[in-house]
Backbone as numpy.savetxt, mean C-alpha at the origin, in Angstrom:
# Nx Ny Nz CAx CAy CAz Cx Cy Cz
-0.11 -18.22 10.14 -0.47 -17.38 9.64 0.34 -16.38 10.11
2.04 -16.78 10.38 2.35 -15.59 10.36 2.71 -14.19 9.34
2.23 -12.89 9.02 2.24 -11.79 8.14 2.75 -11.39 7.57
3.43 -11.11 6.51 5.08 -10.88 6.69 4.84 -9.43 5.43
5.63 -8.27 5.63 5.19 -7.20 4.54 6.29 -6.42 3.68
7.05 -6.78 2.87 7.93 -6.98 2.11 8.13 -5.07 1.89
9.21 -4.10 2.48 9.24 -2.20 2.59 9.60 -2.34 1.29
8.98 -0.77 0.97 10.02 -0.79 -0.52 10.15 -2.10 -1.67
9.42 -2.86 -1.16 9.12 -3.66 -2.57 10.02 -4.66 -2.83
10.90 -5.13 -1.14 12.00 -5.20 -1.31 13.58 -4.26 -1.70
13.21 -3.60 -2.26 14.24 -2.53 -3.48 15.58 -3.20 -2.34
16.96 -3.00 -3.38 16.57 -3.85 -4.50 16.17 -4.66 -5.07
15.74 -5.49 -4.32 15.38 -6.59 -4.71 14.06 -7.26 -5.39
13.70 -6.20 -6.52 12.23 -6.13 -6.64 11.16 -7.38 -7.04
12.40 -7.07 -8.70 11.21 -9.36 -8.72 11.37 -10.22 -8.30
12.17 -9.98 -7.10 11.84 -11.52 -6.06 11.50 -11.40 -4.95
11.23 -9.81 -5.15 9.81 -9.47 -3.82 8.84 -10.30 -4.73
8.77 -9.61 -6.21 7.38 -10.43 -6.37 6.97 -11.62 -6.68
8.77 -12.49 -6.63 8.50 -14.15 -6.48 8.07 -14.43 -5.59
8.18 -13.19 -4.47 8.11 -14.03 -3.42 6.36 -14.10 -2.78
5.96 -12.82 -2.83 4.65 -12.62 -2.64 3.69 -13.28 -3.58
3.94 -13.66 -4.24 3.86 -14.94 -5.90 3.46 -15.70 -4.93
4.18 -16.55 -4.40 4.46 -17.75 -4.24 3.73 -18.29 -2.33
3.96 -16.99 -1.57 3.43 -17.07 -0.13 2.56 -16.43 0.26
1.66 -17.15 0.64 0.19 -16.64 1.16 -0.01 -15.60 1.80
0.79 -15.43 2.80 0.81 -14.74 4.12 2.51 -13.49 3.81
3.03 -14.10 3.07 3.40 -12.19 2.70 3.03 -11.17 1.43
3.42 -9.70 1.96 2.54 -8.81 1.01 3.81 -8.09 0.24
3.18 -6.48 -0.64 4.54 -5.96 -0.21 4.20 -4.38 -0.60
4.46 -2.95 0.13 4.10 -1.70 -0.13 5.29 -0.88 -1.26
4.44 -0.15 -1.48 5.57 1.01 -2.66 5.71 1.81 -1.96
5.49 2.24 -0.47 6.60 3.74 -0.15 7.92 3.99 -0.84
7.77 5.13 -0.92 9.48 5.20 -1.33 10.29 5.40 -2.67
8.42 4.73 -3.77 9.90 3.82 -5.00 9.04 4.66 -6.05
8.58 6.31 -6.15 8.15 7.48 -7.36 9.15 7.77 -7.46
11.04 8.00 -5.87 11.72 8.76 -6.11 12.58 8.22 -7.43
11.32 7.11 -7.88 12.71 6.32 -9.35 11.61 5.99 -10.72
11.10 6.72 -10.88 10.71 6.83 -12.01 10.23 5.48 -12.49
11.54 5.09 -13.51 11.65 4.29 -14.13 11.40 2.79 -14.24
12.12 2.78 -12.51 12.10 1.50 -11.61 10.75 1.27 -11.41
9.60 2.44 -10.36 8.07 2.25 -10.24 8.00 1.49 -10.96
8.10 2.13 -12.36 7.15 1.75 -13.42 7.41 0.53 -13.82
8.59 0.11 -13.86 9.15 -1.73 -14.34 8.30 -2.65 -13.45
8.68 -2.63 -11.81 7.96 -2.66 -10.77 6.25 -2.87 -10.82
5.75 -2.18 -11.12 3.93 -2.14 -11.04 3.85 -2.71 -12.41
4.35 -2.54 -13.19 3.54 -3.54 -14.74 4.20 -4.87 -14.33
5.78 -5.84 -13.81 6.49 -7.09 -13.30 4.88 -7.11 -12.82
4.83 -6.85 -11.87 3.18 -6.90 -10.08 2.42 -6.96 -11.05
1.76 -6.44 -12.10 0.60 -6.73 -13.77 0.57 -8.54 -13.49
2.25 -8.05 -14.86 2.17 -9.20 -15.38 2.39 -10.99 -14.77
2.69 -10.75 -12.99 2.56 -11.68 -11.77 1.53 -12.32 -11.30
-0.23 -10.82 -11.76 -1.50 -10.94 -11.48 -1.30 -10.89 -9.79
0.12 -9.95 -8.96 -0.15 -10.17 -7.67 -0.31 -8.63 -6.96
-1.10 -8.24 -7.59 -0.93 -6.80 -7.64 -2.50 -6.41 -6.54
-2.81 -7.57 -6.04 -3.49 -7.19 -5.36 -2.63 -7.91 -4.09
-1.41 -7.97 -3.41 -1.22 -8.80 -2.61 0.09 -6.65 -2.49
0.17 -6.34 -2.91 1.00 -4.75 -2.82 -0.07 -3.49 -1.99
0.19 -2.99 -0.63 0.18 -1.76 -0.33 0.41 -0.10 -0.58
-0.36 0.26 -0.80 0.53 2.08 -0.78 1.01 2.72 0.49
2.22 2.99 0.09 3.06 3.49 0.80 3.10 4.77 1.53
3.53 5.80 1.83 4.33 6.87 1.70 5.85 7.38 1.27
5.94 6.75 2.46 7.81 6.96 3.08 7.47 8.13 3.36
6.65 8.26 4.39 7.06 9.36 5.35 7.53 9.42 7.07
8.14 10.71 6.90 8.86 11.95 6.66 9.41 11.90 5.26
9.87 11.35 5.09 11.05 12.26 3.86 9.99 12.25 2.10
8.37 12.34 3.19 8.01 12.41 1.72 6.64 12.53 1.96
5.85 13.96 1.33 4.31 13.90 1.40 4.01 12.66 1.11
2.33 12.94 1.92 0.48 12.11 1.31 1.43 12.60 -0.17
0.44 13.99 -0.54 0.64 14.26 -2.08 1.81 13.79 -2.80
3.13 13.77 -2.51 3.22 13.66 -3.66 3.71 11.42 -3.79
3.65 10.76 -2.69 3.63 9.41 -3.05 2.05 9.23 -3.73
0.96 10.01 -3.93 0.02 9.42 -4.46 -0.04 10.25 -6.30
0.95 11.30 -6.03 1.11 11.30 -7.89 2.18 10.40 -7.94
3.12 9.63 -7.46 3.78 9.69 -7.87 4.07 8.34 -8.66
2.10 7.36 -7.46 1.77 6.62 -8.34 0.36 6.79 -9.45
0.23 7.99 -9.39 -1.04 8.44 -9.72 -0.25 8.86 -11.67
0.59 9.14 -11.70 2.18 9.32 -12.64 2.88 8.97 -13.53
2.80 7.58 -12.42 3.68 6.36 -12.85 3.88 6.34 -14.27
2.43 6.33 -15.85 2.68 5.91 -17.12 2.95 6.97 -17.66
3.64 8.89 -16.78 4.54 10.03 -17.99 5.55 9.06 -18.49
6.25 8.46 -17.53 7.90 7.74 -19.01 6.79 7.46 -20.11
6.48 6.93 -20.23 6.11 6.22 -21.43 4.98 6.03 -22.47
4.34 7.96 -22.23 3.13 8.66 -23.57 4.09 8.21 -24.26
3.38 8.42 -25.75 3.86 8.39 -26.56 4.25 7.25 -27.17
4.74 5.93 -26.73 5.64 5.19 -26.74 4.15 3.62 -26.77
5.20 2.74 -27.24 4.91 1.55 -27.19 4.19 0.65 -25.99
5.03 1.08 -25.05 5.09 0.48 -24.47 3.79 -0.58 -23.28
3.72 -0.93 -22.60 2.03 -0.66 -21.43 2.66 -0.08 -20.25
1.02 0.22 -20.13 0.63 1.30 -19.26 0.45 0.18 -17.51
0.85 0.54 -16.84 0.35 -0.25 -15.94 -1.09 0.97 -15.09
-2.14 -0.55 -15.73 -3.94 0.13 -15.62 -4.09 0.45 -14.69
-5.79 1.50 -14.78 -6.02 2.09 -14.01 -6.81 1.55 -12.67
-6.80 0.02 -12.45 -7.48 -0.90 -11.71 -5.58 -0.92 -11.02
-5.14 -1.89 -11.49 -3.75 -1.77 -10.80 -3.15 0.04 -9.45
-3.72 0.67 -10.19 -3.32 2.43 -9.73 -4.16 2.56 -8.52
-5.56 2.48 -8.81 -6.43 2.01 -7.24 -6.69 0.72 -6.58
-6.01 -0.15 -7.25 -6.63 -0.94 -6.11 -4.84 -0.31 -5.49
-3.75 -0.70 -5.15 -2.77 0.15 -4.99 -3.72 0.95 -3.77
-3.37 2.37 -4.47 -4.18 3.24 -3.76 -5.23 3.39 -3.11
-5.75 2.39 -2.87 -7.01 1.85 -2.06 -6.19 1.15 -1.70
-5.82 -0.02 -1.81 -5.59 -1.72 -0.81 -6.02 -0.53 0.62
-6.44 -1.99 1.18 -7.04 -2.08 3.45 -6.24 -3.66 3.93
-5.36 -2.75 4.03 -3.95 -3.18 4.56 -4.45 -4.25 5.80
-5.16 -3.63 6.65 -5.38 -3.93 7.85 -5.92 -5.38 7.55
-7.24 -5.24 6.43 -8.47 -6.14 6.21 -7.00 -7.08 6.32
-6.13 -7.74 5.59 -4.71 -8.82 5.42 -4.24 -8.52 7.05
-4.02 -8.11 7.43 -2.81 -8.08 8.63 -4.36 -8.59 10.33
-4.92 -7.40 10.19 -4.93 -7.78 11.84 -6.27 -7.69 11.38
-6.75 -8.63 10.80 -8.48 -10.00 11.01 -8.57 -10.01 12.10
-8.17 -10.36 12.82 -8.54 -11.08 14.26 -7.10 -11.21 15.19
-5.90 -9.34 15.14 -6.02 -8.83 15.60 -6.32 -8.82 17.69
-6.15 -9.29 18.61 -7.56 -8.46 19.97 -6.83 -7.50 19.91
-5.46 -6.85 18.88 -4.61 -5.04 19.97 -5.41 -4.12 19.33
-6.59 -4.64 18.23 -6.52 -3.97 16.96 -8.35 -3.48 17.79
-8.94 -2.03 18.29 -9.98 -2.23 19.03 -11.05 -0.81 18.58
-12.19 -1.47 18.41 -13.10 -0.47 17.20 -14.24 0.41 18.77
-13.90 1.37 19.13 -14.34 2.79 19.01 -14.15 4.08 18.61
-14.97 5.67 18.96 -16.06 5.70 18.59 -15.51 7.17 19.92
-14.73 8.34 19.01 -14.05 9.20 19.32 -15.28 10.38 19.37
-14.61 11.86 20.67 -15.26 12.82 21.01 -16.63 13.94 20.06
-15.98 13.44 18.54 -16.41 13.82 17.47 -17.31 12.35 16.93
-17.86 11.82 17.99 -17.91 10.73 16.78 -17.18 10.49 15.70
-16.99 9.81 15.42 -16.23 9.06 14.64 -15.11 7.77 15.10
-16.20 7.03 13.69 -15.53 5.73 14.20 -13.69 5.90 14.36
-13.30 5.37 14.75 -12.11 5.13 14.55 -11.74 3.47 15.10
-10.99 2.87 13.67 -10.75 1.54 14.17 -9.47 0.95 13.06
-9.61 0.15 12.59 -8.32 -0.51 11.94 -9.22 -0.88 10.49
-9.94 -0.40 10.15 -10.90 -0.45 8.75 -10.59 0.95 8.09
-11.30 2.32 9.27 -11.58 3.10 8.62 -10.21 4.06 8.31
-10.79 4.82 7.49 -10.30 6.63 7.72 -8.76 7.02 8.93
-9.81 6.95 9.67 -8.60 7.83 11.23 -8.06 6.61 11.09
-7.51 5.29 10.80 -7.05 4.44 11.39 -5.86 4.43 12.78
-6.81 4.06 13.39 -5.04 4.24 14.94 -5.37 2.72 15.35
-3.99 2.30 16.13 -4.78 1.09 17.37 -3.80 1.74 18.60
-5.05 1.15 18.23 -4.93 1.56 20.03 -4.38 0.43 21.26
-3.90 0.00 22.39 -2.20 -0.67 22.45 -2.60 -0.34 24.11
-3.16 -1.38 25.15 -3.33 -1.58 26.80 -3.85 -0.09 27.14
-4.46 0.90 26.32 -5.64 2.43 26.62 -4.51 3.58 26.13
-3.64 3.84 25.06 -2.73 4.46 24.85 -2.73 4.04 22.76
-2.92 5.31 22.91 -2.83 5.93 21.74 -1.30 5.19 20.94
-0.99 4.42 19.85 0.71 4.51 19.03 0.34 4.83 17.88
1.69 5.16 17.14 1.54 6.18 15.81 0.52 4.90 14.89
0.51 4.97 13.68 0.45 3.38 13.01 1.62 4.18 12.30
1.66 3.00 11.34 2.85 3.03 10.69 2.43 2.99 9.49
1.33 3.81 8.76 0.71 4.67 7.64 -0.92 4.18 7.62
-1.64 5.26 6.25 -3.02 5.18 6.56 -3.81 5.49 5.76
-4.64 4.63 5.17 -5.64 4.28 3.87 -6.39 4.65 3.44
-6.50 5.38 2.91 -6.72 6.39 1.39 -7.89 5.36 1.66
-9.34 5.66 1.60 -10.98 4.82 1.62 -11.54 5.72 0.65
-11.44 4.72 -0.79 -12.49 4.81 -2.02 -13.42 5.77 -1.93
-13.72 7.07 -2.20 -14.41 7.56 -2.25 -16.32 7.11 -2.93
-17.13 7.89 -1.84 -18.12 6.77 -1.43 -18.72 5.54 -0.65
-17.60 5.67 0.46 -17.37 3.77 0.12 -17.29 3.59 1.77
């Protein structure tokens, strides 16, 4: 039941990372810090599409070294390098899946340390909400990252 998340798509072993997440059901990867190297980012996502593992890749920002907006822009603009060429495109479906991925659904489905509660503004705070926070022994701990909820959900 151990879940493993390979940060930065296993940098610099991207292709090996993709093979590992393909062959192991409890191994995932995330894309933080990849947009700094757009050509590698593009090739990583194309390879992930070809190996049908985009459902095991989560969004990440590399905060505090970059902003959420920069990280989102890097993902959404990954195809700019191949504009006007015959190279394959990273599909909108892949980009949306990564951007709106919910790692908490995979990592902490049955974790007793994740608690659902309502804050003072009656906003739901849990491991599946936009304002995700982990509560450990009554103390707030800084989340590893926050995922973005798809509009309308």
